[in-house]
PDB file of C-alpha atoms in Angstrom:
ATOM      1  CA  UNK W1299       6.273  15.277  -3.811  1.00 68.00           C
ATOM      2  CA  UNK W1300       9.271  13.563  -5.411  1.00 78.00           C
ATOM      3  CA  UNK W1301       9.967  16.669  -7.494  1.00 83.00           C
ATOM      4  CA  UNK W1302       9.773  18.827  -4.383  1.00 83.00           C
ATOM      5  CA  UNK W1303      11.958  16.414  -2.405  1.00 80.00           C
ATOM      6  CA  UNK W1304      14.640  16.484  -5.115  1.00 86.00           C
ATOM      7  CA  UNK W1305      14.672  20.286  -5.184  1.00 84.00           C
ATOM      8  CA  UNK W1306      14.642  20.474  -1.367  1.00 82.00           C
ATOM      9  CA  UNK W1307      17.687  18.178  -1.173  1.00 83.00           C
ATOM     10  CA  UNK W1308      19.543  20.402  -3.653  1.00 86.00           C
ATOM     11  CA  UNK W1309      18.674  23.529  -1.676  1.00 86.00           C
ATOM     12  CA  UNK W1310      19.353  21.928   1.733  1.00 84.00           C
ATOM     13  CA  UNK W1311      22.089  19.285   1.288  1.00 84.00           C
ATOM     14  CA  UNK W1312      22.884  19.023   5.014  1.00 86.00           C
ATOM     15  CA  UNK W1313      19.289  18.508   6.135  1.00 83.00           C
ATOM     16  CA  UNK W1314      18.518  14.775   6.510  1.00 80.00           C
ATOM     17  CA  UNK W1315      15.267  15.227   8.455  1.00 87.00           C
ATOM     18  CA  UNK W1316      12.186  13.648   6.900  1.00 86.00           C
ATOM     19  CA  UNK W1317      10.031  15.857   9.107  1.00 91.00           C
ATOM     20  CA  UNK W1318      11.653  18.995   7.705  1.00 88.00           C
ATOM     21  CA  UNK W1319      10.941  17.874   4.143  1.00 86.00           C
ATOM     22  CA  UNK W1320       7.322  17.119   5.052  1.00 88.00           C
ATOM     23  CA  UNK W1321       6.822  20.457   6.761  1.00 92.00           C
ATOM     24  CA  UNK W1322       8.348  22.359   3.863  1.00 90.00           C
ATOM     25  CA  UNK W1323       6.230  20.431   1.359  1.00 89.00           C
ATOM     26  CA  UNK W1324       3.096  21.118   3.404  1.00 93.00           C
ATOM     27  CA  UNK W1325       3.847  24.821   3.547  1.00 94.00           C
ATOM     28  CA  UNK W1326       4.448  24.940  -0.198  1.00 92.00           C
ATOM     29  CA  UNK W1327       1.211  23.013  -0.879  1.00 94.00           C
ATOM     30  CA  UNK W1328      -0.804  25.450   1.262  1.00 96.00           C
ATOM     31  CA  UNK W1329       0.642  28.419  -0.596  1.00 96.00           C
ATOM     32  CA  UNK W1330      -0.179  26.989  -4.060  1.00 95.00           C
ATOM     33  CA  UNK W1331      -3.294  28.040  -5.969  1.00 96.00           C
ATOM     34  CA  UNK W1332      -5.860  25.501  -7.158  1.00 96.00           C
ATOM     35  CA  UNK W1333      -4.523  25.894 -10.695  1.00 96.00           C
ATOM     36  CA  UNK W1334      -1.008  25.041  -9.508  1.00 95.00           C
ATOM     37  CA  UNK W1335      -2.312  22.029  -7.579  1.00 95.00           C
ATOM     38  CA  UNK W1336      -4.403  20.712 -10.508  1.00 96.00           C
ATOM     39  CA  UNK W1337      -1.708  18.546 -12.175  1.00 95.00           C
ATOM     40  CA  UNK W1338      -0.867  16.892  -8.857  1.00 93.00           C
ATOM     41  CA  UNK W1339      -4.523  16.295  -8.013  1.00 96.00           C
ATOM     42  CA  UNK W1340      -5.085  14.769 -11.462  1.00 97.00           C
ATOM     43  CA  UNK W1341      -2.053  12.513 -11.020  1.00 95.00           C
ATOM     44  CA  UNK W1342      -3.309  11.431  -7.582  1.00 96.00           C
ATOM     45  CA  UNK W1343      -6.777  10.640  -8.961  1.00 98.00           C
ATOM     46  CA  UNK W1344      -5.253   8.559 -11.751  1.00 98.00           C
ATOM     47  CA  UNK W1345      -3.075   6.666  -9.271  1.00 97.00           C
ATOM     48  CA  UNK W1346      -6.105   6.073  -7.029  1.00 98.00           C
ATOM     49  CA  UNK W1347      -8.122   4.661  -9.939  1.00 98.00           C
ATOM     50  CA  UNK W1348      -5.249   2.338 -10.859  1.00 97.00           C
ATOM     51  CA  UNK W1349      -4.932   1.235  -7.225  1.00 97.00           C
ATOM     52  CA  UNK W1350      -8.662   0.516  -6.955  1.00 97.00           C
ATOM     53  CA  UNK W1351      -8.559  -1.456 -10.219  1.00 96.00           C
ATOM     54  CA  UNK W1352      -5.627  -3.526  -8.958  1.00 96.00           C
ATOM     55  CA  UNK W1353      -7.310  -4.044  -5.590  1.00 96.00           C
ATOM     56  CA  UNK W1354     -10.531  -5.261  -7.231  1.00 94.00           C
ATOM     57  CA  UNK W1355      -8.552  -7.726  -9.374  1.00 94.00           C
ATOM     58  CA  UNK W1356      -6.693  -8.951  -6.294  1.00 94.00           C
ATOM     59  CA  UNK W1357      -9.873  -9.345  -4.263  1.00 92.00           C
ATOM     60  CA  UNK W1358     -11.594 -11.161  -7.133  1.00 91.00           C
ATOM     61  CA  UNK W1359      -8.647 -13.554  -7.255  1.00 88.00           C
ATOM     62  CA  UNK W1360      -8.936 -14.160  -3.523  1.00 85.00           C
ATOM     63  CA  UNK W1361     -12.660 -14.801  -3.818  1.00 80.00           C
ATOM     64  CA  UNK W1362     -12.069 -17.316  -6.607  1.00 81.00           C
ATOM     65  CA  UNK W1363      -9.322 -19.139  -4.713  1.00 79.00           C
ATOM     66  CA  UNK W1364     -11.386 -19.122  -1.524  1.00 74.00           C
ATOM     67  CA  UNK W1365     -14.321 -20.619  -3.413  1.00 66.00           C
ATOM     68  CA  UNK W1366     -12.177 -23.474  -4.727  1.00 61.00           C
ATOM     69  CA  UNK W1367     -10.788 -24.126  -1.233  1.00 56.00           C
ATOM     70  CA  UNK W1368     -14.306 -24.353   0.164  1.00 55.00           C
ATOM     71  CA  UNK W1369     -15.241 -26.840  -2.538  1.00 55.00           C
ATOM     72  CA  UNK W1370     -12.559 -29.209  -1.234  1.00 57.00           C
ATOM     73  CA  UNK W1371     -14.655 -29.602   1.899  1.00 56.00           C
ATOM     74  CA  UNK W1372     -12.091 -29.235   4.673  1.00 58.00           C
ATOM     75  CA  UNK W1373     -13.610 -27.973   7.903  1.00 60.00           C
ATOM     76  CA  UNK W1374     -10.209 -27.251   9.448  1.00 62.00           C
ATOM     77  CA  UNK W1375      -8.366 -24.005   9.095  1.00 64.00           C
ATOM     78  CA  UNK W1376      -4.716 -24.057   8.068  1.00 64.00           C
ATOM     79  CA  UNK W1377      -3.605 -23.460  11.645  1.00 66.00           C
ATOM     80  CA  UNK W1378      -5.625 -26.429  12.883  1.00 64.00           C
ATOM     81  CA  UNK W1379      -4.075 -28.638  10.224  1.00 60.00           C
ATOM     82  CA  UNK W1380      -0.603 -27.447  11.188  1.00 64.00           C
ATOM     83  CA  UNK W1381      -1.365 -28.068  14.860  1.00 63.00           C
ATOM     84  CA  UNK W1382      -2.425 -31.632  14.056  1.00 59.00           C
ATOM     85  CA  UNK W1383       0.817 -32.207  12.148  1.00 59.00           C
ATOM     86  CA  UNK W1384       2.832 -30.857  15.085  1.00 60.00           C
ATOM     87  CA  UNK W1385       1.003 -33.201  17.457  1.00 60.00           C
ATOM     88  CA  UNK W1386       1.836 -36.174  15.236  1.00 58.00           C
ATOM     89  CA  UNK W1387       5.530 -35.260  15.304  1.00 57.00           C
ATOM     90  CA  UNK W1388       5.499 -35.116  19.116  1.00 56.00           C
ATOM     91  CA  UNK W1389       4.201 -38.696  19.268  1.00 56.00           C
ATOM     92  CA  UNK W1390       7.310 -40.020  17.493  1.00 53.00           C
TER      93      UNK W1390
END
C-alpha cells in the first residue's frame, strides 16, 4: 500500500483525500491477478506471524507479572487502593 500511496501522490498531487487513495488502491487490488498479489500476500503473512509472536511474548510477560502480583496476596485492586489513599487525604 505504501508503494501505491507514493505513486498515487505523484500522479495526483492536489488530491489530499484519504478516501480517494483507499478507493483507488482497492480498485487496483481487484484488478490484479493472484500472481501479482502474491508478494503482498506473502509480506502480509510474514507481518502477521511476527505480530502473533510479539503478542504471545507480551501476553506471557503479562501472565508472569500477574502471577507475581497475586503472590503478594493483596485482595484489593489498584483502584480500590487509590480510593483508600484519596479517602485518607480527605481526612487531613
